[in-house]
Coordinates of C-alpha atoms in Angstrom, one line a residue:
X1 CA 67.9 100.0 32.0
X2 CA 64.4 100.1 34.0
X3 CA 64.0 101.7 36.9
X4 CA 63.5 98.1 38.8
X5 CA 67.0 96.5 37.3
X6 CA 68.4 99.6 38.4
X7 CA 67.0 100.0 41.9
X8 CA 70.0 97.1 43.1
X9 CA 72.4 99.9 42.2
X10 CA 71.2 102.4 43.4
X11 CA 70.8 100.9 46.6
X12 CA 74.3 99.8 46.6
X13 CA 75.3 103.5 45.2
X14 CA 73.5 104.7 48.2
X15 CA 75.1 102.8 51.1
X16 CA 78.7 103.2 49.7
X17 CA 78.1 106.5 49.6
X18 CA 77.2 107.0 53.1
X19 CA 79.9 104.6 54.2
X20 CA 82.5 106.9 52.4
X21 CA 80.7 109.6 54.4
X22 CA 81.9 107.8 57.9
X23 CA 84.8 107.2 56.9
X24 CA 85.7 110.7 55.9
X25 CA 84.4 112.2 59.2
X26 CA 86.0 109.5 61.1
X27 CA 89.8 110.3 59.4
X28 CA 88.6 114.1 60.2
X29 CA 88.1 113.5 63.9
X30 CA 91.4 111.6 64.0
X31 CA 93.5 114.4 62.9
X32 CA 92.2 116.6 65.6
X33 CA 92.7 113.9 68.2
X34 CA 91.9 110.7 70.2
X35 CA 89.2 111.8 72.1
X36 CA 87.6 113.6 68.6
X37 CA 87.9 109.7 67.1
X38 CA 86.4 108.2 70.1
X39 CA 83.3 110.8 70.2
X40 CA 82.6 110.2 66.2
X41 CA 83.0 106.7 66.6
X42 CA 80.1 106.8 69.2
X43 CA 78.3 109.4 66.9
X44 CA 77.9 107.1 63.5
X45 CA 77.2 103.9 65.5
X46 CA 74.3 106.3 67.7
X47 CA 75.9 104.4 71.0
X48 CA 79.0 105.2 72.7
X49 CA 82.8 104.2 72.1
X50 CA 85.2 104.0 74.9
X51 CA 89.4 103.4 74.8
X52 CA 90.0 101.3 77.6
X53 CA 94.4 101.0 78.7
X54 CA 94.9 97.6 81.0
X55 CA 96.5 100.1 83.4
X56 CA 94.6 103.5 83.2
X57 CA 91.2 102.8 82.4
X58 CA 89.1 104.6 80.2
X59 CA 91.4 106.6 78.0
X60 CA 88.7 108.4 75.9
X61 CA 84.9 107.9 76.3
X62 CA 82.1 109.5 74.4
X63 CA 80.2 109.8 76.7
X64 CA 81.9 110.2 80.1
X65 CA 79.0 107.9 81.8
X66 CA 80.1 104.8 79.6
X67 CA 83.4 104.2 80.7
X68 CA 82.4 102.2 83.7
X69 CA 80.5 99.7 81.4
X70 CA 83.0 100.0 78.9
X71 CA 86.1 99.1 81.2
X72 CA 83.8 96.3 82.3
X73 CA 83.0 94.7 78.9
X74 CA 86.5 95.1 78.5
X75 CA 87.9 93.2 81.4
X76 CA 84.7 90.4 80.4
X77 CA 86.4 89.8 77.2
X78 CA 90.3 89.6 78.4
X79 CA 91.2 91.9 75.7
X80 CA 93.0 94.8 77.2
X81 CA 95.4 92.1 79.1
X82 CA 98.5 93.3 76.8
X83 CA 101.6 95.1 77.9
X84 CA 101.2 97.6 75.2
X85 CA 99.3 100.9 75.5
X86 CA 96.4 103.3 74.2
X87 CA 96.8 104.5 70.6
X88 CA 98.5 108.1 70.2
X89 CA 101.2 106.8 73.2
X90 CA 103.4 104.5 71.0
X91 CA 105.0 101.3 72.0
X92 CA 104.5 97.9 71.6
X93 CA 101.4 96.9 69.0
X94 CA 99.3 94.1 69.4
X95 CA 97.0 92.7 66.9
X96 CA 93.5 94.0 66.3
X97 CA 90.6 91.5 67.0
X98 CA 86.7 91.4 67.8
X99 CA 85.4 90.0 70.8
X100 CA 81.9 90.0 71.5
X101 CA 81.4 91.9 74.9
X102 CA 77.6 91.6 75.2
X103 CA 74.6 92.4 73.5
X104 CA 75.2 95.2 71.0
X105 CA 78.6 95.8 72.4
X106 CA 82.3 95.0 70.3
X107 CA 84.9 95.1 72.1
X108 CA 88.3 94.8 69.8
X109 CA 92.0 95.2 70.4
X110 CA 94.3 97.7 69.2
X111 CA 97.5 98.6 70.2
X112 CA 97.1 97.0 73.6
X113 CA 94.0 98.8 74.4
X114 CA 90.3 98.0 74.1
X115 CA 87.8 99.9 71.8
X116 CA 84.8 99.2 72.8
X117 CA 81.7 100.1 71.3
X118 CA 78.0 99.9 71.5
X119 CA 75.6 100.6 69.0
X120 CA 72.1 101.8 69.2
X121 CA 68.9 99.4 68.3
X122 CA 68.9 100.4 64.5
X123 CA 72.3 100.3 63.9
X124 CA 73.2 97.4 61.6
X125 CA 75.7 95.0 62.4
X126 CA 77.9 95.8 58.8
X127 CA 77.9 99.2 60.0
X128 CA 79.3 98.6 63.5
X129 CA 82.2 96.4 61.6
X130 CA 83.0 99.2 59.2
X131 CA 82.7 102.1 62.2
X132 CA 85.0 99.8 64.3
X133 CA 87.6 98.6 62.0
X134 CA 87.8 101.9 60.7
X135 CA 88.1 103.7 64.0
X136 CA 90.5 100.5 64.9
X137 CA 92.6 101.0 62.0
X138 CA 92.9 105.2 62.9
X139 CA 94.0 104.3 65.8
X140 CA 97.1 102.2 64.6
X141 CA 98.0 105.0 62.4
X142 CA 97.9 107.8 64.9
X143 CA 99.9 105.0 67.6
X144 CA 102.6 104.7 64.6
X145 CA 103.2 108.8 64.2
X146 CA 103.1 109.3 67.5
X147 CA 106.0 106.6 67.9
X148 CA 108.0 108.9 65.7
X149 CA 107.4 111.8 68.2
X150 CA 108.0 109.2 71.0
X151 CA 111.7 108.4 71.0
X152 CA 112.6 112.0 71.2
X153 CA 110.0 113.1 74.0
X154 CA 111.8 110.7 75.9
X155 CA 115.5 111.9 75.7
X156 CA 113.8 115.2 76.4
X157 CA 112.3 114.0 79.4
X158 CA 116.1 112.1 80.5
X159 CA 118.0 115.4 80.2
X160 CA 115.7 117.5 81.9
X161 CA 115.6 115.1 84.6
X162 CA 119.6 114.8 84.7
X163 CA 119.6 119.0 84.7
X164 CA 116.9 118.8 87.5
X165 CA 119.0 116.5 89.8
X166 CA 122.2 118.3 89.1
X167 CA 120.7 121.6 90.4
X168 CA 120.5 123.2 87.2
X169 CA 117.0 124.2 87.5
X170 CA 117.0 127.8 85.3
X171 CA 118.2 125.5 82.4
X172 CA 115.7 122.6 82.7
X173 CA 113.1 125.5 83.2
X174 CA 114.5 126.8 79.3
X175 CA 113.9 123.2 77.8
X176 CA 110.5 122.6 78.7
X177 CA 109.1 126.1 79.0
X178 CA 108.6 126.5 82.8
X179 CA 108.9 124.9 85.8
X180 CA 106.5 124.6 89.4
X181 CA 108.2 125.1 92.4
X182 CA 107.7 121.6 94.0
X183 CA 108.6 117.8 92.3
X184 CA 107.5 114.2 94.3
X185 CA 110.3 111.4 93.1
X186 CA 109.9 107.7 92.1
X187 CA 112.3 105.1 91.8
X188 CA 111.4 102.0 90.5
X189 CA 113.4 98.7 89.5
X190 CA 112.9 95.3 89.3
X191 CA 110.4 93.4 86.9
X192 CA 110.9 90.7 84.7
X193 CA 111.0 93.4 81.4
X194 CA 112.3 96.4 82.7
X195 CA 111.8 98.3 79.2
X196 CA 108.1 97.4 78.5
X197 CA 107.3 98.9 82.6
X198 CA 108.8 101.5 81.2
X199 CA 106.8 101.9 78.1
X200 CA 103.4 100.8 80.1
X201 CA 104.4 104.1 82.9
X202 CA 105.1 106.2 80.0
X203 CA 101.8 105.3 78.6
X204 CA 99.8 105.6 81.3
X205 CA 100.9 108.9 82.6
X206 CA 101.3 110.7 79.6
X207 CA 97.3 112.1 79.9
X208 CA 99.0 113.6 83.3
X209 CA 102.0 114.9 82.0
X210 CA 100.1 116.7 79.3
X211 CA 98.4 119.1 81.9
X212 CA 99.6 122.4 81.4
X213 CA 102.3 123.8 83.8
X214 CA 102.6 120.5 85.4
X215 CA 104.6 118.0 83.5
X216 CA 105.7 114.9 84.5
X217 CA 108.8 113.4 83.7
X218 CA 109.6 109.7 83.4
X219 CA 113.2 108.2 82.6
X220 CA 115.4 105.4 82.6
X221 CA 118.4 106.2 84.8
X222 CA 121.0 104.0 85.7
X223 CA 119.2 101.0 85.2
X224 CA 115.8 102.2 87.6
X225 CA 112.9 103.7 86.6
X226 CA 112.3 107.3 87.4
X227 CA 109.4 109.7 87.4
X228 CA 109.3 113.1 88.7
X229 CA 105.8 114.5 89.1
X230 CA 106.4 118.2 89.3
X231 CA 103.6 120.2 91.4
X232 CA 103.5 123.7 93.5
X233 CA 104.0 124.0 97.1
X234 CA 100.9 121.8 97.7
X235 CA 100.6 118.1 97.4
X236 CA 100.2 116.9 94.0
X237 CA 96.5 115.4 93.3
X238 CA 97.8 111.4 94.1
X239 CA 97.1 110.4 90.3
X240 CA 100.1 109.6 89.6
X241 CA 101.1 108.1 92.4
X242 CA 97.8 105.8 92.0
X243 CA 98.8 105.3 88.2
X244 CA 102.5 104.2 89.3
X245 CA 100.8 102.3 92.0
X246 CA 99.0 99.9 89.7
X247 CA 101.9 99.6 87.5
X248 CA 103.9 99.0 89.8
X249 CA 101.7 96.1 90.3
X250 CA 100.8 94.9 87.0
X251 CA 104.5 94.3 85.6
X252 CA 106.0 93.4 89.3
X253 CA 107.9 96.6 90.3
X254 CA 109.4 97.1 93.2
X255 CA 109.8 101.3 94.5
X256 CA 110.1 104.3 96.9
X257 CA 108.3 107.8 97.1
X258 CA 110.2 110.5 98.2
X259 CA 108.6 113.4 100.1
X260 CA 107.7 116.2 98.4
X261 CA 110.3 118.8 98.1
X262 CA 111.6 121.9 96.4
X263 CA 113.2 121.5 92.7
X264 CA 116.3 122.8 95.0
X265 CA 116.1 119.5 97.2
X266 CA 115.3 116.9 94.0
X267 CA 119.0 115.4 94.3
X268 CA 117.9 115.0 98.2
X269 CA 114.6 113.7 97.5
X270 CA 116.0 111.3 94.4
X271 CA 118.4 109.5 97.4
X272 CA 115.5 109.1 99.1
X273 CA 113.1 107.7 97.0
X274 CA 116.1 105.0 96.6
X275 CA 116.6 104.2 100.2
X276 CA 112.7 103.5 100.8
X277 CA 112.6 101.3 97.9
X278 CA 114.8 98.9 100.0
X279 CA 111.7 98.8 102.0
X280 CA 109.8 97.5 99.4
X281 CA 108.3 94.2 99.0
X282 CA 105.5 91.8 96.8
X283 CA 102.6 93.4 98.7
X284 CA 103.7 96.5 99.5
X285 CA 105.4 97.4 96.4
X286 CA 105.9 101.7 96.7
X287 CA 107.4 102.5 100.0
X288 CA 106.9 106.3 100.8
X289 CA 110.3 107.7 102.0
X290 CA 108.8 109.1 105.3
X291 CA 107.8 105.7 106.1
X292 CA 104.3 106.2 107.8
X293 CA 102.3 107.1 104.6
X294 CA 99.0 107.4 105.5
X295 CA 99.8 107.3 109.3
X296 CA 101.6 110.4 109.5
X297 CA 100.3 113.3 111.2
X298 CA 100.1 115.6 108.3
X299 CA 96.6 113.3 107.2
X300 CA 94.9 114.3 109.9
X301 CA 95.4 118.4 110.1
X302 CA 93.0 120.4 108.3
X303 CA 95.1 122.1 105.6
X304 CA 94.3 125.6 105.6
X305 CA 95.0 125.3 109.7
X306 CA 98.3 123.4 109.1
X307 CA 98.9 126.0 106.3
X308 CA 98.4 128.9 108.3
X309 CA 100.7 127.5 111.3
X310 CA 103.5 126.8 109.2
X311 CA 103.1 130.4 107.9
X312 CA 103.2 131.6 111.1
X313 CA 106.2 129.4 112.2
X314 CA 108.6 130.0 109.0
X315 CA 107.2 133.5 108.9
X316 CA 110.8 135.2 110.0
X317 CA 113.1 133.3 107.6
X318 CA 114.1 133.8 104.2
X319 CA 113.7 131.5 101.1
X320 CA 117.3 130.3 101.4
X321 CA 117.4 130.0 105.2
X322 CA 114.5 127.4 104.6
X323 CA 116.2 126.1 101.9
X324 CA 119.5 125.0 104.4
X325 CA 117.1 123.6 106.9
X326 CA 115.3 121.6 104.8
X327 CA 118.2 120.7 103.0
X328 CA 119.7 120.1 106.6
X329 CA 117.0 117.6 107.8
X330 CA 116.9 116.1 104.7
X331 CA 119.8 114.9 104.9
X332 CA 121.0 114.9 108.1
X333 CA 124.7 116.6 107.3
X334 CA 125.8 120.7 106.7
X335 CA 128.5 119.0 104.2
X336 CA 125.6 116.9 102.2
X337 CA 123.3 119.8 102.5
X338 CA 125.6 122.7 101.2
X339 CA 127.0 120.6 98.4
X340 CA 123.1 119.8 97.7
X341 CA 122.6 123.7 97.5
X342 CA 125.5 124.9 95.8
X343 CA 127.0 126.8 98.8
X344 CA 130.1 126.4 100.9
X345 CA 129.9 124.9 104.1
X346 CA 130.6 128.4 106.1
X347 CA 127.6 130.0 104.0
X348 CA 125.5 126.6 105.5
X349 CA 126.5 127.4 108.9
X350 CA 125.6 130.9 108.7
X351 CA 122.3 130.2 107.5
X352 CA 121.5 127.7 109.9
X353 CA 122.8 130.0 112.7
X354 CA 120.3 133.0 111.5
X355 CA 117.4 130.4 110.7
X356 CA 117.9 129.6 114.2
X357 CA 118.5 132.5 115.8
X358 CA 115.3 134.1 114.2
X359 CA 113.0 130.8 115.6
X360 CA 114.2 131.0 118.8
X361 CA 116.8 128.0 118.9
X362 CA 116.6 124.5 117.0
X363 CA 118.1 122.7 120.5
X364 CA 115.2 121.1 121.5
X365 CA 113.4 118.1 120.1
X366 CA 110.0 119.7 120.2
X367 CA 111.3 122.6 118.1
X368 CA 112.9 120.2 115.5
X369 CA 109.7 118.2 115.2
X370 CA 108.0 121.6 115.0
X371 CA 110.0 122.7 111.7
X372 CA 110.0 119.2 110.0
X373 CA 106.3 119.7 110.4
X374 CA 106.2 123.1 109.1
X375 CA 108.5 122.3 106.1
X376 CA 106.2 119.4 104.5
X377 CA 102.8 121.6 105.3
X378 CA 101.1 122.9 102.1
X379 CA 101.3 126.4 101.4
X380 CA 99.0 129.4 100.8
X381 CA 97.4 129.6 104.3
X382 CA 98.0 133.5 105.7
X383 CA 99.7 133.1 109.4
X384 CA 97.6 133.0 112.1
X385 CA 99.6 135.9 114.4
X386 CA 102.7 137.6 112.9
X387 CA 105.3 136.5 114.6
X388 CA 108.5 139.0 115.0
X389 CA 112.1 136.9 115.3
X390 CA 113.1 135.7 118.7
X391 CA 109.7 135.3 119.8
X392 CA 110.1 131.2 119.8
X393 CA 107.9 129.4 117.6
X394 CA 104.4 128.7 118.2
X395 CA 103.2 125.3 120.3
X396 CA 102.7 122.7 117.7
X397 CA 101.7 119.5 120.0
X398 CA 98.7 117.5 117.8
X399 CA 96.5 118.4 120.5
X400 CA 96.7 122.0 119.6
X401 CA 96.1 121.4 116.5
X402 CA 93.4 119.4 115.7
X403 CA 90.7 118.1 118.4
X404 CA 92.2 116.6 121.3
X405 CA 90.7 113.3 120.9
X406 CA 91.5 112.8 116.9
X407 CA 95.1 113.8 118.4
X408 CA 95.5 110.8 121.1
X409 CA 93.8 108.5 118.5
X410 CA 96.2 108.9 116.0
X411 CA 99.1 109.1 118.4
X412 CA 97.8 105.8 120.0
X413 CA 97.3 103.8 116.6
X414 CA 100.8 105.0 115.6
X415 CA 102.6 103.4 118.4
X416 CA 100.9 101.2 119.4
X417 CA 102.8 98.2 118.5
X418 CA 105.4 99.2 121.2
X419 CA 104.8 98.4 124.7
X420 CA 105.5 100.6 127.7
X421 CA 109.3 100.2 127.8
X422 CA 110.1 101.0 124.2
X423 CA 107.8 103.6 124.4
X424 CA 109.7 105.4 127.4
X425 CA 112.9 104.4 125.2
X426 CA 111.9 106.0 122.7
X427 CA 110.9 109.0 123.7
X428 CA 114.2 109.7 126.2
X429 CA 116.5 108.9 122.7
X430 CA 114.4 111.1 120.7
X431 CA 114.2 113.4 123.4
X432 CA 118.6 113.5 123.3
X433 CA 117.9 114.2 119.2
X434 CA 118.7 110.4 118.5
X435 CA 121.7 110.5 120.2
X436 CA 122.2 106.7 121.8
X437 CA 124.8 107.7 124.8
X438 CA 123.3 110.3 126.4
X439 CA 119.7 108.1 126.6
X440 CA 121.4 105.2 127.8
X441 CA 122.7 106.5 130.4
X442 CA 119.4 108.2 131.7
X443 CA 117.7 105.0 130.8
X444 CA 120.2 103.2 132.7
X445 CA 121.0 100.7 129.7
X446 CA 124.1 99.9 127.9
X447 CA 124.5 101.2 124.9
X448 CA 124.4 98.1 122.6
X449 CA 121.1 97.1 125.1
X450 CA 119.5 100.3 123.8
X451 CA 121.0 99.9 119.7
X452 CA 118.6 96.6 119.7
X453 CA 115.8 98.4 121.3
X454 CA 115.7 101.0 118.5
X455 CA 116.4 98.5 115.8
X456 CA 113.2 95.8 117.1
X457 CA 111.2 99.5 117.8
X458 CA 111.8 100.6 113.8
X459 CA 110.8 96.4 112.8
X460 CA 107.8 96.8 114.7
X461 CA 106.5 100.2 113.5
X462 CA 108.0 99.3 110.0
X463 CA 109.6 102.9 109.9
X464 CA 113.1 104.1 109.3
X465 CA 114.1 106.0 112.3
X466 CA 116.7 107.6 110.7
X467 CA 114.5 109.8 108.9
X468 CA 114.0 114.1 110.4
X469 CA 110.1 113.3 109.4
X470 CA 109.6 110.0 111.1
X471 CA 111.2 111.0 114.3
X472 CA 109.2 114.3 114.4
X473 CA 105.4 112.1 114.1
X474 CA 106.9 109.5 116.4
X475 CA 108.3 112.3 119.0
X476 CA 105.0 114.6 118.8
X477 CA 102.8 111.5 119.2
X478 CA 104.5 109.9 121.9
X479 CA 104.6 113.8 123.7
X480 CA 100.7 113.6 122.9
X481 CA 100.3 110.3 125.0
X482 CA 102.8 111.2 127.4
X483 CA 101.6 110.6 131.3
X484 CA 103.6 110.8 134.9
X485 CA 104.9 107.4 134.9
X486 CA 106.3 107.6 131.0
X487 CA 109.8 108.1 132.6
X488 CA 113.0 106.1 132.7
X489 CA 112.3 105.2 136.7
X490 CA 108.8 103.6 135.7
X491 CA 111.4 100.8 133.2
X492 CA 110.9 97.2 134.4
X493 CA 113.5 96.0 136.3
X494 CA 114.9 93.1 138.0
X495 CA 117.7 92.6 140.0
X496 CA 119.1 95.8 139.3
X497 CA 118.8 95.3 136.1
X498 CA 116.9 97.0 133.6
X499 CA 115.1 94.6 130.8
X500 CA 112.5 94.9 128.1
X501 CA 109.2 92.4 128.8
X502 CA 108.8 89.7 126.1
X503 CA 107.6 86.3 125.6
X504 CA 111.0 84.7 126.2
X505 CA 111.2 86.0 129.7

């Protein structure tokens, strides 16, 4: 054969040969793992490759600064619309397709993500095809082994969850090699496919719950959907909350958020998370428990100075004195807290007695608003003073702790929907600990007069007044705005009478 018949061949010889190098070092960079795929696949096509989710984002990108474009193309060409997830998650498959996403860009679907990828000026267009179906096809496989993996993850994740709310916390810790201190609850329900929301938040959480020493778990219980983002004393980083968020969302969810609490107080804070989802709403479709969210006094402390007066406060008690009085304002009852903790009711009494003996009395409404505060601040802060028991806690008024005029600011904004005679309502009931015949009387109303007060006062700030955390921001803010004439003689009256001003009158 001459060397010019034969030149065809060996052309062809030559490109099938490379081809079947790509290949090779894409399977390679699949077994190690998604993001290894993801950076090859950008590697052979001299561009960048990005794994978009519908819910997450970009999943993988090589490199980091494509994503945004990549996420963009994506949305452009309505391919990662599915209610599947990103390979390597399992659930439901869709079927692999090309779209053209721009100029150089392919953006194709695969397992109800989006690869997209761009090649570089000199990459041919038969090599894009073979780098992306490959890639595309890698993906499928590694989304069909880790379905096998899948199925018992999750019936991990439901009995740790069921050991966690039944107080068995040494044995959940055995099961999944270790446990943080803290846990934030969701419960979700509602939707018109209650098992593919499920699927979608186990998808798009999994990259979180693969952190180390910070799992999070998500489960199916009794018909709702439940996750349980474990995190130490402080505040977990709000990404799963703003991945649940836009789930929530995207398949039509309905929930609550619980405040965060000890692994001690999870039963407490799973009740919770299902009372605020009552509260919840198209528009407003995660209800924090506490009700005020991001109108709360805690967002507008400096946390190393909240840190370090919480110290300072909680200083004299022990771990299971704090314990009873969380477990105490949690939920409102020494029976509900001691069969929360494991103890007997005397043992619940006795630790509330000492708590309170050693922070100088719990009888007053500025104290109880002082420790409700205390027991949601971050830790880690060293105490300000050291504080010996019966000393009676430091002043904890917003003013003294952040600047004065961020303190009436946010203490205005909070109540302001109220006007003068609610807020002089309010403050005398919260002021008798949310006791309704003591207030009337020194408000001068009847009883049932007052009830309705309370109830239009909780419509109007959209809060739960039932709730130790909501009472303590609404009693600190209206002390904070407090003046001479914020007294029961300063109510409108008429003819004896004492009213509330509205339109009707």
């Amino acid at each position: 054969m001459s060397a010019r018949a034969g030149g065809p061949y060996l052309a062809e010889a030559v490109r099938m040969d490379s081809d079947g190098l790509v290949a090779r070092r894409l399977i390679e960079a699949a077994a190690r793992s998604g993001a290894s795929l993801i950076a090859e696949t950008a590697s052979a096509v001299s561009g960048w490759a990005v794994l978009v989710d519908p819910t997450t984002g970009a999943v993988y990108s090589s490199p980091d600064r494509a994503a945004a474009a990549a996420v963009s193309a994506a949305a452009e060409a309505g391919s990662a619309v599915g209610a599947g997830g990103p390979a390597g998650a399992g659930g439901g498959r869709a079927r692999s397709g090309d779209t053209d996403g721009g100029a150089g860009t392919t953006v194709r679907q695969v397992v109800g993500a989006a690869l997209v990828v761009h090649a570089g000026p000199d990459v041919s267009a038969r090599r894009v095809e073979l780098v992306t179906r490959t890639t595309a096809g890698l993906l499928e496989v590694r989304a069909r082994r880790a379905e096998e993996l899948t199925s018992a993850e999750m019936r991990l994740h439901a009995v740790v969850t069921r050991l966690l709310l039944r107080g068995d916390t040494g044995l959940a810790a055995e099961v999944i090699g270790g446990l943080t201190s803290h846990a934030t609850v969701y419960r979700l329900s509602g939707g018109a496919d209650p098992q593919a929301a499920y699927q979608a938040v186990w998808r798009a959480l999994l990259p979180t719950g693969a952190r180390p020493g910070a799992p999070t778990l998500i489960t199916l219980l009794d018909g709702d959907l439940v996750v349980v983002a474990l995190h130490d004393a402080a505040r977990d980083d709000g990404r799963v909350l703003r991945l649940i968020a836009r789930s929530a969302e995207r398949y039509g969810l309905l929930g609550g958020v619980a405040d965060p609490a000890p692994l001690a107080m999870l039963a407490a804070a799973f009740t919770e998370a299902g009372q605020a989802r009552a509260g919840a709403a198209a528009g407003h479709r995660l209800v924090p428990a506490a009700g005020l969210g991001d109108r709360a006094l805690l967002r507008i402390i400096p946390p190393d100075r909240l840190s370090a007066w919480a110290s300072s406060l909680l200083g004299p008690l022990t771990q299971p004195q704090r314990q009873a009085l969380e477990g105490w304002l949690r939920t409102g009852s020494i029976g509900a807290m001691a069969q929360m903790l494991g103890i007997s009711r005397g043992t619940a009494r006795s630790r509330l007695r000492t708590a309170a003996e050693r922070l100088g009395g719990l009888e007053t409404p500025l104290a109880l608003a002082q420790l409700a505060l205390a027991l949601r601040a971050p830790a880690g802060g060293p105490a300000e003073t050291a504080r010996s028991a019966g000393t009676g806690p430091p002043a904890a008024l917003p003013t003294e702790l952040v600047d004065a005029t961020l303190a009436r600011r946010w203490a205005t904004a909070l109540t302001e929907p109220l006007d003068t005679a609610q807020r002089i309502a309010l403050r005398v009931w919260l002021g008798h600990l949310g006791s309704v015949a003591p207030a009337a009387e020194e408000l001068g109303l009847h009883r049932t007069t007052l009830r309705r007060w309370l109830e239009e006062i909780g419509r109007l700030l959209d809060v739960d007044l039932s709730s130790a955390a909501i009472r303590a921001d609404l009693y600190l803010a209206l002390e904070t705005l407090a003046g001479p004439d914020d007294s029961p003689g300063a109510l409108p009256r008429r003819g004896g009478r004492t009213y509330q001003r509205s339109a009707t009158l």
